[in-house]
Amino acid sequence: MPELVPVLTEKEIQKTVESLSRKISNDYKGKSLVLIGVLKGVLFFLADLARKLSVPVEIDFVWASSYETGDTSCGDVSLSCDIKTDIRGKHVLLVEDILDTGKTITSILPAIEKLGPASIKVCAFIDKTERREHECPTDYIGHSIKSGFLVGFGLDYSGKYRNLPAIYELKF
Ligand code: IMP
Ligand code: MG
């Protein structure tokens, strides 16, 4: 059985979400925002963040999966960017659970750009920097870590541990 080493408590997570939401609300004051979440990992982060924003928001989702069964990205991202919201001329914030190689975000961005938004920024709860291969925007970051495989608060290992309210490093 892999060991779960605590990284962020529920309280620390909520403090970070609050600070991100304050920054974002301030930057988009007087505007409205379309949050586009990358499923499935983003589900709790997006739900918590959206409820703390003080600007009007619309919410939509794209699907992406790169870790089909384990803890190393196979490099091929399977994507579904079929969003239903009309984002033409609107400000978009792409919301991710964690940035790793950068492949997922850099694969999604062109598909969103094609839909003609007024602007696109990226918000990720965790920026995992060591394995970055594709330069990607990091406009709003909750926490930066160098390496390690994290689970909880939406992050999974083979579909498990997503529902843990805190974040842990999985030690194999
Ligand atoms: P990237 O495409 O390599 O940047 O990987 C990003 C995606 O891989 C994220 O959206 C996560 O779903 C997944 N991922 C990357 N690192 C972790 C991790 O430490 N735990 C769980 N999922 C991860
Ligand atoms: Mg993800």
JSON list of C-alpha atoms and ligand atoms in Angstrom, two decimals:
[
{"chain": "A", "resi": 1, "resn": "MET", "atom": "CA", "xyz": [0.00, 0.00, 0.00]},
{"chain": "A", "resi": 2, "resn": "PRO", "atom": "CA", "xyz": [1.42, 3.45, -0.88]},
{"chain": "A", "resi": 3, "resn": "GLU", "atom": "CA", "xyz": [1.91, 5.85, 2.03]},
{"chain": "A", "resi": 4, "resn": "LEU", "atom": "CA", "xyz": [-0.01, 9.16, 2.20]},
{"chain": "A", "resi": 5, "resn": "VAL", "atom": "CA", "xyz": [2.21, 11.99, 3.45]},
{"chain": "A", "resi": 6, "resn": "PRO", "atom": "CA", "xyz": [0.31, 15.18, 4.41]},
{"chain": "A", "resi": 7, "resn": "VAL", "atom": "CA", "xyz": [1.15, 18.21, 2.21]},
{"chain": "A", "resi": 8, "resn": "LEU", "atom": "CA", "xyz": [-1.74, 20.69, 2.68]},
{"chain": "A", "resi": 9, "resn": "THR", "atom": "CA", "xyz": [-4.53, 20.60, 5.25]},
{"chain": "A", "resi": 10, "resn": "GLU", "atom": "CA", "xyz": [-8.12, 21.44, 4.46]},
{"chain": "A", "resi": 11, "resn": "LYS", "atom": "CA", "xyz": [-7.64, 24.76, 6.27]},
{"chain": "A", "resi": 12, "resn": "GLU", "atom": "CA", "xyz": [-4.54, 25.64, 4.26]},
{"chain": "A", "resi": 13, "resn": "ILE", "atom": "CA", "xyz": [-6.33, 24.75, 1.03]},
{"chain": "A", "resi": 14, "resn": "GLN", "atom": "CA", "xyz": [-9.25, 27.04, 1.88]},
{"chain": "A", "resi": 15, "resn": "LYS", "atom": "CA", "xyz": [-6.88, 29.88, 2.82]},
{"chain": "A", "resi": 16, "resn": "THR", "atom": "CA", "xyz": [-5.23, 29.57, -0.58]},
{"chain": "A", "resi": 17, "resn": "VAL", "atom": "CA", "xyz": [-8.58, 29.44, -2.39]},
{"chain": "A", "resi": 18, "resn": "GLU", "atom": "CA", "xyz": [-9.63, 32.61, -0.56]},
{"chain": "A", "resi": 19, "resn": "SER", "atom": "CA", "xyz": [-6.45, 34.45, -1.45]},
{"chain": "A", "resi": 20, "resn": "LEU", "atom": "CA", "xyz": [-6.73, 33.40, -5.13]},
{"chain": "A", "resi": 21, "resn": "SER", "atom": "CA", "xyz": [-10.38, 34.44, -5.25]},
{"chain": "A", "resi": 22, "resn": "ARG", "atom": "CA", "xyz": [-9.53, 37.84, -3.78]},
{"chain": "A", "resi": 23, "resn": "LYS", "atom": "CA", "xyz": [-6.84, 38.42, -6.41]},
{"chain": "A", "resi": 24, "resn": "ILE", "atom": "CA", "xyz": [-9.05, 37.26, -9.27]},
{"chain": "A", "resi": 25, "resn": "SER", "atom": "CA", "xyz": [-12.08, 39.27, -8.08]},
{"chain": "A", "resi": 26, "resn": "ASN", "atom": "CA", "xyz": [-9.90, 42.34, -7.84]},
{"chain": "A", "resi": 27, "resn": "ASP", "atom": "CA", "xyz": [-8.32, 41.88, -11.28]},
{"chain": "A", "resi": 28, "resn": "TYR", "atom": "CA", "xyz": [-11.71, 41.37, -12.98]},
{"chain": "A", "resi": 29, "resn": "LYS", "atom": "CA", "xyz": [-13.58, 44.07, -11.03]},
{"chain": "A", "resi": 30, "resn": "GLY", "atom": "CA", "xyz": [-16.37, 45.53, -13.21]},
{"chain": "A", "resi": 31, "resn": "LYS", "atom": "CA", "xyz": [-16.10, 42.62, -15.67]},
{"chain": "A", "resi": 32, "resn": "SER", "atom": "CA", "xyz": [-17.56, 39.16, -15.83]},
{"chain": "A", "resi": 33, "resn": "LEU", "atom": "CA", "xyz": [-15.71, 35.93, -16.21]},
{"chain": "A", "resi": 34, "resn": "VAL", "atom": "CA", "xyz": [-16.16, 32.52, -17.81]},
{"chain": "A", "resi": 35, "resn": "LEU", "atom": "CA", "xyz": [-14.50, 29.82, -15.72]},
{"chain": "A", "resi": 36, "resn": "ILE", "atom": "CA", "xyz": [-13.54, 26.81, -17.80]},
{"chain": "A", "resi": 37, "resn": "GLY", "atom": "CA", "xyz": [-12.53, 23.91, -15.59]},
{"chain": "A", "resi": 38, "resn": "VAL", "atom": "CA", "xyz": [-10.45, 20.94, -16.71]},
{"chain": "A", "resi": 39, "resn": "LEU", "atom": "CA", "xyz": [-12.21, 17.78, -15.53]},
{"chain": "A", "resi": 40, "resn": "LYS", "atom": "CA", "xyz": [-12.09, 15.72, -13.52]},
{"chain": "A", "resi": 41, "resn": "GLY", "atom": "CA", "xyz": [-9.36, 16.89, -11.17]},
{"chain": "A", "resi": 42, "resn": "VAL", "atom": "CA", "xyz": [-10.61, 20.47, -10.95]},
{"chain": "A", "resi": 43, "resn": "LEU", "atom": "CA", "xyz": [-14.06, 19.68, -9.57]},
{"chain": "A", "resi": 44, "resn": "PHE", "atom": "CA", "xyz": [-13.56, 20.68, -5.93]},
{"chain": "A", "resi": 45, "resn": "PHE", "atom": "CA", "xyz": [-11.15, 23.55, -6.61]},
{"chain": "A", "resi": 46, "resn": "LEU", "atom": "CA", "xyz": [-13.47, 25.09, -9.19]},
{"chain": "A", "resi": 47, "resn": "ALA", "atom": "CA", "xyz": [-16.52, 24.67, -6.95]},
{"chain": "A", "resi": 48, "resn": "ASP", "atom": "CA", "xyz": [-14.74, 26.34, -4.01]},
{"chain": "A", "resi": 49, "resn": "LEU", "atom": "CA", "xyz": [-13.15, 29.11, -6.07]},
{"chain": "A", "resi": 50, "resn": "ALA", "atom": "CA", "xyz": [-16.32, 29.98, -8.00]},
{"chain": "A", "resi": 51, "resn": "ARG", "atom": "CA", "xyz": [-18.32, 30.36, -4.80]},
{"chain": "A", "resi": 52, "resn": "LYS", "atom": "CA", "xyz": [-15.82, 32.87, -3.40]},
{"chain": "A", "resi": 53, "resn": "LEU", "atom": "CA", "xyz": [-15.55, 35.14, -6.45]},
{"chain": "A", "resi": 54, "resn": "SER", "atom": "CA", "xyz": [-17.31, 38.49, -6.23]},
{"chain": "A", "resi": 55, "resn": "VAL", "atom": "CA", "xyz": [-17.59, 39.00, -10.01]},
{"chain": "A", "resi": 56, "resn": "PRO", "atom": "CA", "xyz": [-20.37, 37.42, -12.11]},
{"chain": "A", "resi": 57, "resn": "VAL", "atom": "CA", "xyz": [-19.27, 34.07, -13.54]},
{"chain": "A", "resi": 58, "resn": "GLU", "atom": "CA", "xyz": [-20.39, 31.49, -16.04]},
{"chain": "A", "resi": 59, "resn": "ILE", "atom": "CA", "xyz": [-19.00, 27.97, -15.69]},
{"chain": "A", "resi": 60, "resn": "ASP", "atom": "CA", "xyz": [-18.14, 25.38, -18.30]},
{"chain": "A", "resi": 61, "resn": "PHE", "atom": "CA", "xyz": [-15.83, 22.38, -18.52]},
{"chain": "A", "resi": 62, "resn": "VAL", "atom": "CA", "xyz": [-13.44, 20.61, -20.82]},
{"chain": "A", "resi": 63, "resn": "TRP", "atom": "CA", "xyz": [-12.29, 17.03, -20.34]},
{"chain": "A", "resi": 64, "resn": "ALA", "atom": "CA", "xyz": [-8.66, 16.02, -20.37]},
{"chain": "A", "resi": 65, "resn": "SER", "atom": "CA", "xyz": [-6.84, 12.92, -19.30]},
{"chain": "A", "resi": 66, "resn": "SER", "atom": "CA", "xyz": [-3.19, 12.20, -19.54]},
{"chain": "A", "resi": 67, "resn": "TYR", "atom": "CA", "xyz": [-2.66, 9.87, -16.57]},
{"chain": "A", "resi": 68, "resn": "GLU", "atom": "CA", "xyz": [-4.91, 7.01, -17.58]},
{"chain": "A", "resi": 69, "resn": "THR", "atom": "CA", "xyz": [-3.79, 4.45, -15.05]},
{"chain": "A", "resi": 70, "resn": "GLY", "atom": "CA", "xyz": [-0.82, 5.59, -13.02]},
{"chain": "A", "resi": 71, "resn": "ASP", "atom": "CA", "xyz": [1.46, 8.35, -11.85]},
{"chain": "A", "resi": 72, "resn": "THR", "atom": "CA", "xyz": [3.50, 9.14, -14.95]},
{"chain": "A", "resi": 73, "resn": "SER", "atom": "CA", "xyz": [2.05, 11.14, -17.81]},
{"chain": "A", "resi": 74, "resn": "CYS", "atom": "CA", "xyz": [2.01, 9.11, -21.00]},
{"chain": "A", "resi": 75, "resn": "GLY", "atom": "CA", "xyz": [2.40, 12.38, -22.88]},
{"chain": "A", "resi": 76, "resn": "ASP", "atom": "CA", "xyz": [-0.71, 11.95, -24.98]},
{"chain": "A", "resi": 77, "resn": "VAL", "atom": "CA", "xyz": [-3.54, 14.07, -23.73]},
{"chain": "A", "resi": 78, "resn": "SER", "atom": "CA", "xyz": [-7.02, 12.96, -24.65]},
{"chain": "A", "resi": 79, "resn": "LEU", "atom": "CA", "xyz": [-9.16, 16.08, -24.89]},
{"chain": "A", "resi": 80, "resn": "SER", "atom": "CA", "xyz": [-12.75, 17.10, -25.31]},
{"chain": "A", "resi": 81, "resn": "CYS", "atom": "CA", "xyz": [-13.08, 20.87, -25.64]},
{"chain": "A", "resi": 82, "resn": "ASP", "atom": "CA", "xyz": [-16.71, 20.92, -26.71]},
{"chain": "A", "resi": 83, "resn": "ILE", "atom": "CA", "xyz": [-17.88, 23.75, -24.46]},
{"chain": "A", "resi": 84, "resn": "LYS", "atom": "CA", "xyz": [-21.46, 24.95, -24.77]},
{"chain": "A", "resi": 85, "resn": "THR", "atom": "CA", "xyz": [-20.97, 28.49, -23.43]},
{"chain": "A", "resi": 86, "resn": "ASP", "atom": "CA", "xyz": [-20.57, 31.24, -26.01]},
{"chain": "A", "resi": 87, "resn": "ILE", "atom": "CA", "xyz": [-17.24, 32.77, -24.96]},
{"chain": "A", "resi": 88, "resn": "ARG", "atom": "CA", "xyz": [-16.80, 35.14, -27.91]},
{"chain": "A", "resi": 89, "resn": "GLY", "atom": "CA", "xyz": [-15.64, 38.51, -26.56]},
{"chain": "A", "resi": 90, "resn": "LYS", "atom": "CA", "xyz": [-15.69, 37.28, -22.95]},
{"chain": "A", "resi": 91, "resn": "HIS", "atom": "CA", "xyz": [-12.90, 36.97, -20.40]},
{"chain": "A", "resi": 92, "resn": "VAL", "atom": "CA", "xyz": [-11.96, 33.33, -19.82]},
{"chain": "A", "resi": 93, "resn": "LEU", "atom": "CA", "xyz": [-10.13, 31.81, -16.88]},
{"chain": "A", "resi": 94, "resn": "LEU", "atom": "CA", "xyz": [-8.97, 28.27, -17.54]},
{"chain": "A", "resi": 95, "resn": "VAL", "atom": "CA", "xyz": [-8.91, 26.46, -14.21]},
{"chain": "A", "resi": 96, "resn": "GLU", "atom": "CA", "xyz": [-6.72, 23.38, -13.58]},
{"chain": "A", "resi": 97, "resn": "ASP", "atom": "CA", "xyz": [-5.97, 21.28, -10.53]},
{"chain": "A", "resi": 98, "resn": "ILE", "atom": "CA", "xyz": [-2.27, 20.90, -11.22]},
{"chain": "A", "resi": 99, "resn": "LEU", "atom": "CA", "xyz": [0.25, 21.85, -13.92]},
{"chain": "A", "resi": 100, "resn": "ASP", "atom": "CA", "xyz": [2.92, 19.26, -14.51]},
{"chain": "A", "resi": 101, "resn": "THR", "atom": "CA", "xyz": [4.59, 18.93, -17.94]},
{"chain": "A", "resi": 102, "resn": "GLY", "atom": "CA", "xyz": [2.28, 21.69, -19.22]},
{"chain": "A", "resi": 103, "resn": "LYS", "atom": "CA", "xyz": [1.02, 19.46, -22.02]},
{"chain": "A", "resi": 104, "resn": "THR", "atom": "CA", "xyz": [-2.65, 19.51, -20.98]},
{"chain": "A", "resi": 105, "resn": "ILE", "atom": "CA", "xyz": [-2.94, 23.30, -20.75]},
{"chain": "A", "resi": 106, "resn": "THR", "atom": "CA", "xyz": [-0.95, 23.94, -23.91]},
{"chain": "A", "resi": 107, "resn": "SER", "atom": "CA", "xyz": [-3.18, 21.47, -25.76]},
{"chain": "A", "resi": 108, "resn": "ILE", "atom": "CA", "xyz": [-6.38, 23.13, -24.54]},
{"chain": "A", "resi": 109, "resn": "LEU", "atom": "CA", "xyz": [-5.42, 26.79, -25.05]},
{"chain": "A", "resi": 110, "resn": "PRO", "atom": "CA", "xyz": [-5.52, 26.83, -28.89]},
{"chain": "A", "resi": 111, "resn": "ALA", "atom": "CA", "xyz": [-8.97, 25.21, -28.90]},
{"chain": "A", "resi": 112, "resn": "ILE", "atom": "CA", "xyz": [-10.29, 27.91, -26.53]},
{"chain": "A", "resi": 113, "resn": "GLU", "atom": "CA", "xyz": [-8.50, 30.71, -28.39]},
{"chain": "A", "resi": 114, "resn": "LYS", "atom": "CA", "xyz": [-10.25, 29.66, -31.60]},
{"chain": "A", "resi": 115, "resn": "LEU", "atom": "CA", "xyz": [-13.59, 30.52, -29.98]},
{"chain": "A", "resi": 116, "resn": "GLY", "atom": "CA", "xyz": [-12.64, 34.21, -29.86]},
{"chain": "A", "resi": 117, "resn": "PRO", "atom": "CA", "xyz": [-12.58, 35.15, -26.15]},
{"chain": "A", "resi": 118, "resn": "ALA", "atom": "CA", "xyz": [-11.55, 38.70, -25.15]},
{"chain": "A", "resi": 119, "resn": "SER", "atom": "CA", "xyz": [-8.79, 37.25, -22.97]},
{"chain": "A", "resi": 120, "resn": "ILE", "atom": "CA", "xyz": [-7.59, 33.94, -21.55]},
{"chain": "A", "resi": 121, "resn": "LYS", "atom": "CA", "xyz": [-5.71, 33.42, -18.30]},
{"chain": "A", "resi": 122, "resn": "VAL", "atom": "CA", "xyz": [-4.74, 30.25, -16.46]},
{"chain": "A", "resi": 123, "resn": "CYS", "atom": "CA", "xyz": [-5.35, 29.46, -12.80]},
{"chain": "A", "resi": 124, "resn": "ALA", "atom": "CA", "xyz": [-3.94, 26.28, -11.26]},
{"chain": "A", "resi": 125, "resn": "PHE", "atom": "CA", "xyz": [-4.15, 25.21, -7.65]},
{"chain": "A", "resi": 126, "resn": "ILE", "atom": "CA", "xyz": [-0.72, 23.53, -7.81]},
{"chain": "A", "resi": 127, "resn": "ASP", "atom": "CA", "xyz": [2.19, 24.33, -10.10]},
{"chain": "A", "resi": 128, "resn": "LYS", "atom": "CA", "xyz": [4.53, 21.33, -10.19]},
{"chain": "A", "resi": 129, "resn": "THR", "atom": "CA", "xyz": [7.59, 22.76, -11.83]},
{"chain": "A", "resi": 130, "resn": "GLU", "atom": "CA", "xyz": [10.29, 20.12, -12.18]},
{"chain": "A", "resi": 131, "resn": "ARG", "atom": "CA", "xyz": [8.90, 18.23, -15.18]},
{"chain": "A", "resi": 132, "resn": "ARG", "atom": "CA", "xyz": [7.70, 21.27, -17.22]},
{"chain": "A", "resi": 133, "resn": "GLU", "atom": "CA", "xyz": [8.24, 20.58, -20.93]},
{"chain": "A", "resi": 134, "resn": "HIS", "atom": "CA", "xyz": [5.73, 22.97, -22.47]},
{"chain": "A", "resi": 135, "resn": "GLU", "atom": "CA", "xyz": [5.90, 26.62, -21.46]},
{"chain": "A", "resi": 136, "resn": "CYS", "atom": "CA", "xyz": [2.44, 27.63, -20.28]},
{"chain": "A", "resi": 137, "resn": "PRO", "atom": "CA", "xyz": [0.88, 30.71, -18.72]},
{"chain": "A", "resi": 138, "resn": "THR", "atom": "CA", "xyz": [0.74, 30.67, -14.91]},
{"chain": "A", "resi": 139, "resn": "ASP", "atom": "CA", "xyz": [-1.36, 33.72, -14.12]},
{"chain": "A", "resi": 140, "resn": "TYR", "atom": "CA", "xyz": [-2.82, 32.51, -10.81]},
{"chain": "A", "resi": 141, "resn": "ILE", "atom": "CA", "xyz": [-1.08, 29.76, -8.83]},
{"chain": "A", "resi": 142, "resn": "GLY", "atom": "CA", "xyz": [-2.11, 28.48, -5.41]},
{"chain": "A", "resi": 143, "resn": "HIS", "atom": "CA", "xyz": [1.03, 26.57, -4.45]},
{"chain": "A", "resi": 144, "resn": "SER", "atom": "CA", "xyz": [4.28, 25.75, -6.22]},
{"chain": "A", "resi": 145, "resn": "ILE", "atom": "CA", "xyz": [6.05, 22.46, -5.62]},
{"chain": "A", "resi": 146, "resn": "LYS", "atom": "CA", "xyz": [9.03, 20.96, -7.36]},
{"chain": "A", "resi": 147, "resn": "SER", "atom": "CA", "xyz": [8.01, 17.33, -7.64]},
{"chain": "A", "resi": 148, "resn": "GLY", "atom": "CA", "xyz": [6.00, 14.53, -6.05]},
{"chain": "A", "resi": 149, "resn": "PHE", "atom": "CA", "xyz": [2.75, 12.81, -6.90]},
{"chain": "A", "resi": 150, "resn": "LEU", "atom": "CA", "xyz": [-0.14, 14.45, -5.06]},
{"chain": "A", "resi": 151, "resn": "VAL", "atom": "CA", "xyz": [-3.62, 13.17, -4.31]},
{"chain": "A", "resi": 152, "resn": "GLY", "atom": "CA", "xyz": [-6.74, 14.59, -2.67]},
{"chain": "A", "resi": 153, "resn": "PHE", "atom": "CA", "xyz": [-8.86, 17.74, -3.23]},
{"chain": "A", "resi": 154, "resn": "GLY", "atom": "CA", "xyz": [-9.72, 16.38, -6.69]},
{"chain": "A", "resi": 155, "resn": "LEU", "atom": "CA", "xyz": [-6.32, 14.91, -7.53]},
{"chain": "A", "resi": 156, "resn": "ASP", "atom": "CA", "xyz": [-6.40, 11.19, -8.17]},
{"chain": "A", "resi": 157, "resn": "TYR", "atom": "CA", "xyz": [-4.21, 8.16, -8.57]},
{"chain": "A", "resi": 158, "resn": "SER", "atom": "CA", "xyz": [-5.89, 5.71, -10.94]},
{"chain": "A", "resi": 159, "resn": "GLY", "atom": "CA", "xyz": [-9.25, 7.28, -10.13]},
{"chain": "A", "resi": 160, "resn": "LYS", "atom": "CA", "xyz": [-8.80, 7.00, -6.36]},
{"chain": "A", "resi": 161, "resn": "TYR", "atom": "CA", "xyz": [-8.23, 9.49, -3.50]},
{"chain": "A", "resi": 162, "resn": "ARG", "atom": "CA", "xyz": [-10.01, 12.41, -5.28]},
{"chain": "A", "resi": 163, "resn": "ASN", "atom": "CA", "xyz": [-12.47, 12.82, -2.44]},
{"chain": "A", "resi": 164, "resn": "LEU", "atom": "CA", "xyz": [-9.86, 13.34, 0.29]},
{"chain": "A", "resi": 165, "resn": "PRO", "atom": "CA", "xyz": [-10.44, 16.86, 1.65]},
{"chain": "A", "resi": 166, "resn": "ALA", "atom": "CA", "xyz": [-6.70, 17.48, 2.21]},
{"chain": "A", "resi": 167, "resn": "ILE", "atom": "CA", "xyz": [-3.72, 17.03, -0.14]},
{"chain": "A", "resi": 168, "resn": "TYR", "atom": "CA", "xyz": [-1.15, 14.27, 0.35]},
{"chain": "A", "resi": 169, "resn": "GLU", "atom": "CA", "xyz": [1.95, 13.09, -1.43]},
{"chain": "A", "resi": 170, "resn": "LEU", "atom": "CA", "xyz": [1.68, 9.48, -2.48]},
{"chain": "A", "resi": 171, "resn": "LYS", "atom": "CA", "xyz": [4.88, 7.61, -1.64]},
{"chain": "A", "resi": 172, "resn": "PHE", "atom": "CA", "xyz": [5.27, 4.32, -3.49]},
{"chain": "B", "resi": 1, "resn": "IMP", "atom": "P1", "xyz": [0.41, 17.88, -17.61]},
{"chain": "B", "resi": 1, "resn": "IMP", "atom": "O1", "xyz": [-0.35, 17.76, -18.88]},
{"chain": "B", "resi": 1, "resn": "IMP", "atom": "O2", "xyz": [1.65, 17.02, -17.59]},
{"chain": "B", "resi": 1, "resn": "IMP", "atom": "O3", "xyz": [0.70, 19.31, -17.21]},
{"chain": "B", "resi": 1, "resn": "IMP", "atom": "O4", "xyz": [-0.44, 17.23, -16.50]},
{"chain": "B", "resi": 1, "resn": "IMP", "atom": "C1", "xyz": [-1.51, 17.82, -15.98]},
{"chain": "B", "resi": 1, "resn": "IMP", "atom": "C2", "xyz": [-2.57, 16.81, -15.58]},
{"chain": "B", "resi": 1, "resn": "IMP", "atom": "O5", "xyz": [-1.98, 15.60, -15.09]},
{"chain": "B", "resi": 1, "resn": "IMP", "atom": "C3", "xyz": [-3.34, 17.40, -14.45]},
{"chain": "B", "resi": 1, "resn": "IMP", "atom": "O6", "xyz": [-4.51, 17.99, -14.93]},
{"chain": "B", "resi": 1, "resn": "IMP", "atom": "C4", "xyz": [-3.63, 16.22, -13.56]},
{"chain": "B", "resi": 1, "resn": "IMP", "atom": "O7", "xyz": [-4.87, 15.67, -13.92]},
{"chain": "B", "resi": 1, "resn": "IMP", "atom": "C5", "xyz": [-2.54, 15.24, -13.86]},
{"chain": "B", "resi": 1, "resn": "IMP", "atom": "N1", "xyz": [-1.49, 15.29, -12.80]},
{"chain": "B", "resi": 1, "resn": "IMP", "atom": "C6", "xyz": [-0.26, 15.83, -12.88]},
{"chain": "B", "resi": 1, "resn": "IMP", "atom": "N2", "xyz": [0.42, 15.72, -11.73]},
{"chain": "B", "resi": 1, "resn": "IMP", "atom": "C7", "xyz": [-0.42, 15.09, -10.88]},
{"chain": "B", "resi": 1, "resn": "IMP", "atom": "C8", "xyz": [-0.30, 14.69, -9.50]},
{"chain": "B", "resi": 1, "resn": "IMP", "atom": "O8", "xyz": [0.70, 14.92, -8.81]},
{"chain": "B", "resi": 1, "resn": "IMP", "atom": "N3", "xyz": [-1.40, 14.06, -8.98]},
{"chain": "B", "resi": 1, "resn": "IMP", "atom": "C9", "xyz": [-2.52, 13.81, -9.69]},
{"chain": "B", "resi": 1, "resn": "IMP", "atom": "N4", "xyz": [-2.69, 14.18, -10.96]},
{"chain": "B", "resi": 1, "resn": "IMP", "atom": "C10", "xyz": [-1.63, 14.80, -11.56]},
{"chain": "B", "resi": 2, "resn": "MG", "atom": "MG", "xyz": [-6.38, 17.65, -14.39]}
]
